[in-house]
PDB file of C-alpha atoms in Angstrom:
ATOM      1  CA  UNK A   1      -5.964   6.567 -52.917  1.00 86.00           C
ATOM      2  CA  UNK A   2      -6.683   9.959 -54.398  1.00 91.00           C
ATOM      3  CA  UNK A   3      -9.582  12.356 -54.107  1.00 94.00           C
ATOM      4  CA  UNK A   4     -10.403  14.599 -57.007  1.00 93.00           C
ATOM      5  CA  UNK A   5     -13.058  16.266 -59.095  1.00 93.00           C
ATOM      6  CA  UNK A   6     -14.219  14.582 -62.313  1.00 91.00           C
ATOM      7  CA  UNK A   7     -13.101  16.868 -65.148  1.00 89.00           C
ATOM      8  CA  UNK A   8     -14.031  14.766 -68.217  1.00 88.00           C
ATOM      9  CA  UNK A   9     -15.624  11.496 -69.209  1.00 86.00           C
ATOM     10  CA  UNK A  10     -13.963   9.498 -71.930  1.00 83.00           C
ATOM     11  CA  UNK A  11     -17.166   7.784 -72.972  1.00 75.00           C
ATOM     12  CA  UNK A  12     -19.620  10.661 -73.133  1.00 72.00           C
ATOM     13  CA  UNK A  13     -22.610   8.304 -73.080  1.00 68.00           C
ATOM     14  CA  UNK A  14     -22.154   7.858 -69.337  1.00 67.00           C
ATOM     15  CA  UNK A  15     -20.411   4.495 -69.417  1.00 65.00           C
ATOM     16  CA  UNK A  16     -16.696   4.263 -69.386  1.00 71.00           C
ATOM     17  CA  UNK A  17     -13.658   5.987 -68.094  1.00 86.00           C
ATOM     18  CA  UNK A  18     -13.017   9.462 -66.767  1.00 89.00           C
ATOM     19  CA  UNK A  19     -10.381  11.966 -65.718  1.00 89.00           C
ATOM     20  CA  UNK A  20     -10.025  13.393 -62.236  1.00 91.00           C
ATOM     21  CA  UNK A  21      -7.967  16.298 -60.961  1.00 90.00           C
ATOM     22  CA  UNK A  22      -6.877  16.836 -57.368  1.00 89.00           C
ATOM     23  CA  UNK A  23      -5.929  20.493 -57.793  1.00 85.00           C
ATOM     24  CA  UNK A  24      -2.335  19.759 -58.762  1.00 84.00           C
ATOM     25  CA  UNK A  25      -2.468  16.958 -61.366  1.00 83.00           C
ATOM     26  CA  UNK A  26      -4.944  14.958 -63.368  1.00 86.00           C
ATOM     27  CA  UNK A  27      -5.141  11.204 -63.873  1.00 88.00           C
ATOM     28  CA  UNK A  28      -7.184   8.838 -66.008  1.00 87.00           C
ATOM     29  CA  UNK A  29      -9.440   6.324 -64.223  1.00 91.00           C
ATOM     30  CA  UNK A  30     -10.242   3.119 -66.105  1.00 87.00           C
ATOM     31  CA  UNK A  31     -13.494   2.084 -64.473  1.00 86.00           C
ATOM     32  CA  UNK A  32     -17.157   1.931 -65.442  1.00 82.00           C
ATOM     33  CA  UNK A  33     -18.574   3.644 -62.360  1.00 84.00           C
ATOM     34  CA  UNK A  34     -21.281   6.127 -63.326  1.00 86.00           C
ATOM     35  CA  UNK A  35     -19.991   9.618 -62.534  1.00 89.00           C
ATOM     36  CA  UNK A  36     -20.714  13.108 -63.774  1.00 88.00           C
ATOM     37  CA  UNK A  37     -18.339  15.927 -64.564  1.00 87.00           C
ATOM     38  CA  UNK A  38     -18.070  17.954 -61.365  1.00 90.00           C
ATOM     39  CA  UNK A  39     -18.526  14.977 -58.998  1.00 92.00           C
ATOM     40  CA  UNK A  40     -15.978  14.686 -56.216  1.00 95.00           C
ATOM     41  CA  UNK A  41     -14.715  11.116 -56.012  1.00 95.00           C
ATOM     42  CA  UNK A  42     -12.350   9.024 -53.976  1.00 95.00           C
ATOM     43  CA  UNK A  43     -10.429   6.501 -56.065  1.00 95.00           C
ATOM     44  CA  UNK A  44      -8.218   3.640 -54.983  1.00 95.00           C
ATOM     45  CA  UNK A  45      -6.457   1.122 -57.201  1.00 94.00           C
ATOM     46  CA  UNK A  46      -3.255   0.306 -58.967  1.00 93.00           C
ATOM     47  CA  UNK A  47      -1.523   2.835 -61.203  1.00 89.00           C
ATOM     48  CA  UNK A  48       0.107   1.593 -64.363  1.00 84.00           C
ATOM     49  CA  UNK A  49       0.972   2.653 -67.878  1.00 78.00           C
ATOM     50  CA  UNK A  50      -1.272   1.632 -70.770  1.00 72.00           C
ATOM     51  CA  UNK A  51       0.218   2.606 -74.145  1.00 66.00           C
ATOM     52  CA  UNK A  52       2.049   5.379 -72.338  1.00 65.00           C
ATOM     53  CA  UNK A  53      -1.097   6.568 -70.564  1.00 69.00           C
ATOM     54  CA  UNK A  54      -0.846   6.610 -66.800  1.00 76.00           C
ATOM     55  CA  UNK A  55      -4.059   5.443 -65.274  1.00 84.00           C
ATOM     56  CA  UNK A  56      -5.643   3.959 -62.222  1.00 89.00           C
ATOM     57  CA  UNK A  57      -6.702   0.779 -63.920  1.00 86.00           C
ATOM     58  CA  UNK A  58      -6.840  -2.377 -61.816  1.00 87.00           C
ATOM     59  CA  UNK A  59      -8.456  -3.197 -58.488  1.00 92.00           C
ATOM     60  CA  UNK A  60     -10.260   0.141 -58.889  1.00 93.00           C
ATOM     61  CA  UNK A  61     -12.806   1.315 -56.351  1.00 94.00           C
ATOM     62  CA  UNK A  62     -14.619   4.603 -56.961  1.00 94.00           C
ATOM     63  CA  UNK A  63     -16.760   6.319 -54.354  1.00 94.00           C
ATOM     64  CA  UNK A  64     -18.745   9.448 -55.211  1.00 93.00           C
ATOM     65  CA  UNK A  65     -18.453  11.730 -52.184  1.00 94.00           C
ATOM     66  CA  UNK A  66     -21.980  13.098 -51.904  1.00 88.00           C
ATOM     67  CA  UNK A  67     -22.210  16.625 -50.532  1.00 85.00           C
ATOM     68  CA  UNK A  68     -18.483  17.266 -50.835  1.00 83.00           C
ATOM     69  CA  UNK A  69     -17.364  20.348 -52.694  1.00 82.00           C
ATOM     70  CA  UNK A  70     -14.046  20.633 -54.440  1.00 84.00           C
ATOM     71  CA  UNK A  71     -13.074  23.490 -56.670  1.00 79.00           C
ATOM     72  CA  UNK A  72     -12.421  22.439 -60.228  1.00 78.00           C
ATOM     73  CA  UNK A  73      -9.019  23.761 -61.290  1.00 83.00           C
ATOM     74  CA  UNK A  74      -9.072  26.787 -63.571  1.00 89.00           C
ATOM     75  CA  UNK A  75      -8.799  26.352 -67.315  1.00 91.00           C
ATOM     76  CA  UNK A  76      -5.537  27.603 -68.791  1.00 93.00           C
ATOM     77  CA  UNK A  77      -6.116  29.956 -71.738  1.00 96.00           C
ATOM     78  CA  UNK A  78      -4.026  28.848 -74.697  1.00 96.00           C
ATOM     79  CA  UNK A  79      -3.940  28.312 -78.447  1.00 96.00           C
ATOM     80  CA  UNK A  80      -3.477  25.112 -80.422  1.00 96.00           C
ATOM     81  CA  UNK A  81       0.051  26.262 -81.327  1.00 96.00           C
ATOM     82  CA  UNK A  82       0.990  27.009 -77.706  1.00 94.00           C
ATOM     83  CA  UNK A  83      -0.301  23.586 -76.665  1.00 91.00           C
ATOM     84  CA  UNK A  84       1.689  21.934 -79.453  1.00 89.00           C
ATOM     85  CA  UNK A  85       4.834  23.860 -78.499  1.00 88.00           C
ATOM     86  CA  UNK A  86       4.464  22.820 -74.850  1.00 83.00           C
ATOM     87  CA  UNK A  87       4.707  19.101 -75.662  1.00 80.00           C
ATOM     88  CA  UNK A  88       6.580  18.687 -78.958  1.00 73.00           C
ATOM     89  CA  UNK A  89      10.016  19.059 -77.370  1.00 66.00           C
ATOM     90  CA  UNK A  90       9.263  16.243 -74.955  1.00 58.00           C
ATOM     91  CA  UNK A  91       9.690  13.767 -77.823  1.00 54.00           C
ATOM     92  CA  UNK A  92       7.060  11.693 -76.112  1.00 58.00           C
ATOM     93  CA  UNK A  93       4.038  10.060 -77.629  1.00 52.00           C
ATOM     94  CA  UNK A  94       1.335   9.003 -75.225  1.00 52.00           C
ATOM     95  CA  UNK A  95      -0.184  10.434 -72.129  1.00 57.00           C
ATOM     96  CA  UNK A  96      -0.087  14.155 -71.490  1.00 60.00           C
ATOM     97  CA  UNK A  97      -3.422  14.130 -69.759  1.00 70.00           C
ATOM     98  CA  UNK A  98      -5.272  15.954 -67.098  1.00 81.00           C
ATOM     99  CA  UNK A  99      -4.524  19.601 -67.858  1.00 85.00           C
ATOM    100  CA  UNK A 100      -7.592  21.798 -68.288  1.00 90.00           C
ATOM    101  CA  UNK A 101      -7.348  24.052 -71.335  1.00 93.00           C
ATOM    102  CA  UNK A 102      -9.494  26.797 -72.854  1.00 96.00           C
ATOM    103  CA  UNK A 103      -8.545  27.007 -76.518  1.00 97.00           C
ATOM    104  CA  UNK A 104      -9.559  29.602 -79.081  1.00 96.00           C
ATOM    105  CA  UNK A 105      -9.419  28.079 -82.560  1.00 97.00           C
ATOM    106  CA  UNK A 106     -11.392  27.276 -85.675  1.00 98.00           C
ATOM    107  CA  UNK A 107     -13.478  24.145 -85.211  1.00 98.00           C
ATOM    108  CA  UNK A 108     -13.487  22.015 -88.340  1.00 96.00           C
ATOM    109  CA  UNK A 109     -15.161  18.764 -89.220  1.00 93.00           C
ATOM    110  CA  UNK A 110     -12.980  16.385 -91.176  1.00 86.00           C
ATOM    111  CA  UNK A 111     -14.286  15.303 -94.556  1.00 79.00           C
ATOM    112  CA  UNK A 112     -13.197  11.808 -93.592  1.00 76.00           C
ATOM    113  CA  UNK A 113     -12.366  10.649 -90.072  1.00 65.00           C
ATOM    114  CA  UNK A 114      -8.668  10.322 -89.417  1.00 68.00           C
ATOM    115  CA  UNK A 115      -7.089   7.024 -88.422  1.00 63.00           C
ATOM    116  CA  UNK A 116      -8.207   7.454 -84.821  1.00 67.00           C
ATOM    117  CA  UNK A 117     -11.858   7.976 -85.880  1.00 83.00           C
ATOM    118  CA  UNK A 118     -11.755  11.599 -84.790  1.00 87.00           C
ATOM    119  CA  UNK A 119     -14.161  13.796 -86.757  1.00 90.00           C
ATOM    120  CA  UNK A 120     -13.428  17.216 -85.256  1.00 94.00           C
ATOM    121  CA  UNK A 121     -10.254  19.210 -85.108  1.00 94.00           C
ATOM    122  CA  UNK A 122      -9.163  22.548 -83.740  1.00 96.00           C
ATOM    123  CA  UNK A 123      -7.077  24.644 -86.120  1.00 97.00           C
ATOM    124  CA  UNK A 124      -4.886  27.490 -84.922  1.00 97.00           C
ATOM    125  CA  UNK A 125      -6.025  30.589 -86.865  1.00 95.00           C
ATOM    126  CA  UNK A 126      -2.476  31.940 -87.232  1.00 96.00           C
ATOM    127  CA  UNK A 127      -0.313  28.869 -87.836  1.00 97.00           C
ATOM    128  CA  UNK A 128      -2.796  26.181 -89.014  1.00 96.00           C
ATOM    129  CA  UNK A 129      -1.465  23.781 -86.342  1.00 95.00           C
ATOM    130  CA  UNK A 130      -4.056  21.085 -85.562  1.00 93.00           C
ATOM    131  CA  UNK A 131      -5.279  19.285 -82.447  1.00 93.00           C
ATOM    132  CA  UNK A 132      -8.045  16.690 -82.494  1.00 91.00           C
ATOM    133  CA  UNK A 133     -11.086  16.268 -80.274  1.00 93.00           C
ATOM    134  CA  UNK A 134     -11.014  12.630 -79.211  1.00 88.00           C
ATOM    135  CA  UNK A 135     -14.044  10.857 -80.630  1.00 88.00           C
ATOM    136  CA  UNK A 136     -14.780   8.959 -77.419  1.00 86.00           C
ATOM    137  CA  UNK A 137     -15.331  12.216 -75.542  1.00 88.00           C
ATOM    138  CA  UNK A 138     -18.640  13.177 -77.175  1.00 89.00           C
ATOM    139  CA  UNK A 139     -21.958  11.440 -77.730  1.00 87.00           C
ATOM    140  CA  UNK A 140     -24.486  11.942 -80.555  1.00 88.00           C
ATOM    141  CA  UNK A 141     -26.128  14.929 -78.849  1.00 91.00           C
ATOM    142  CA  UNK A 142     -22.774  16.589 -78.283  1.00 91.00           C
ATOM    143  CA  UNK A 143     -21.800  15.799 -81.881  1.00 92.00           C
ATOM    144  CA  UNK A 144     -24.813  17.814 -83.042  1.00 95.00           C
ATOM    145  CA  UNK A 145     -23.429  20.790 -81.102  1.00 95.00           C
ATOM    146  CA  UNK A 146     -20.004  20.329 -82.677  1.00 96.00           C
ATOM    147  CA  UNK A 147     -21.644  20.159 -86.117  1.00 96.00           C
ATOM    148  CA  UNK A 148     -23.462  23.421 -85.385  1.00 97.00           C
ATOM    149  CA  UNK A 149     -20.183  25.210 -84.680  1.00 98.00           C
ATOM    150  CA  UNK A 150     -18.054  23.519 -87.353  1.00 97.00           C
ATOM    151  CA  UNK A 151     -16.430  26.123 -89.589  1.00 97.00           C
ATOM    152  CA  UNK A 152     -16.581  28.791 -86.889  1.00 98.00           C
ATOM    153  CA  UNK A 153     -14.083  30.205 -84.459  1.00 98.00           C
ATOM    154  CA  UNK A 154     -14.795  28.941 -80.963  1.00 97.00           C
ATOM    155  CA  UNK A 155     -13.492  29.036 -77.440  1.00 97.00           C
ATOM    156  CA  UNK A 156     -13.655  25.427 -76.330  1.00 96.00           C
ATOM    157  CA  UNK A 157     -12.797  23.995 -72.936  1.00 94.00           C
ATOM    158  CA  UNK A 158     -11.519  20.504 -72.386  1.00 91.00           C
ATOM    159  CA  UNK A 159      -9.022  18.237 -70.741  1.00 89.00           C
ATOM    160  CA  UNK A 160      -5.765  17.135 -72.360  1.00 87.00           C
ATOM    161  CA  UNK A 161      -5.687  13.410 -73.039  1.00 82.00           C
ATOM    162  CA  UNK A 162      -2.733  12.212 -75.076  1.00 78.00           C
ATOM    163  CA  UNK A 163      -0.430  12.765 -78.028  1.00 75.00           C
ATOM    164  CA  UNK A 164      -1.585  10.217 -80.569  1.00 72.00           C
ATOM    165  CA  UNK A 165       1.243   8.177 -82.103  1.00 67.00           C
ATOM    166  CA  UNK A 166      -0.605   7.669 -85.401  1.00 70.00           C
ATOM    167  CA  UNK A 167      -1.139  11.386 -85.954  1.00 72.00           C
ATOM    168  CA  UNK A 168       1.574  12.875 -83.773  1.00 75.00           C
ATOM    169  CA  UNK A 169      -1.093  15.338 -82.700  1.00 82.00           C
ATOM    170  CA  UNK A 170      -2.660  16.277 -79.393  1.00 84.00           C
ATOM    171  CA  UNK A 171      -6.044  14.938 -78.278  1.00 84.00           C
ATOM    172  CA  UNK A 172      -8.526  16.966 -76.269  1.00 87.00           C
ATOM    173  CA  UNK A 173     -11.384  15.446 -74.262  1.00 87.00           C
ATOM    174  CA  UNK A 174     -14.331  17.775 -74.783  1.00 86.00           C
TER     175      UNK A 174
END
């Protein structure tokens, strides 16, 4: 098993999967246990690859460790271009998840959702490189916040999720 702090929820409505980080690495947990970002959890189960995404995804047991404190890893300051450069040479589509990033970029709302149903993207102000905010990482209330900041330069924090094969672009869990 692994013990870690919940760093992001894939389904922002409270149901669904989440990411944990143990201080050295992050991993995706495919389980519907109700957790909150910041909870310290103990997770056991089988690790396997799902479309290139490593996850704990079968025979999963999640226990929220009440009263336990665990420092959430620090966010790495970066740009969309630096993030892109860090993974493009890997020639790998799929999971690059678990890293906590703080990105300064222009937040834009797409005029039409891309093929992955993502509505929001981060655009590097110097190179125009794009990364998408994964649509399953925000609920309607959070979408209203994204709408409020669309068209503005922001510093946004999130967790890396994957490199989408349809877009060949990075996905951030917000």
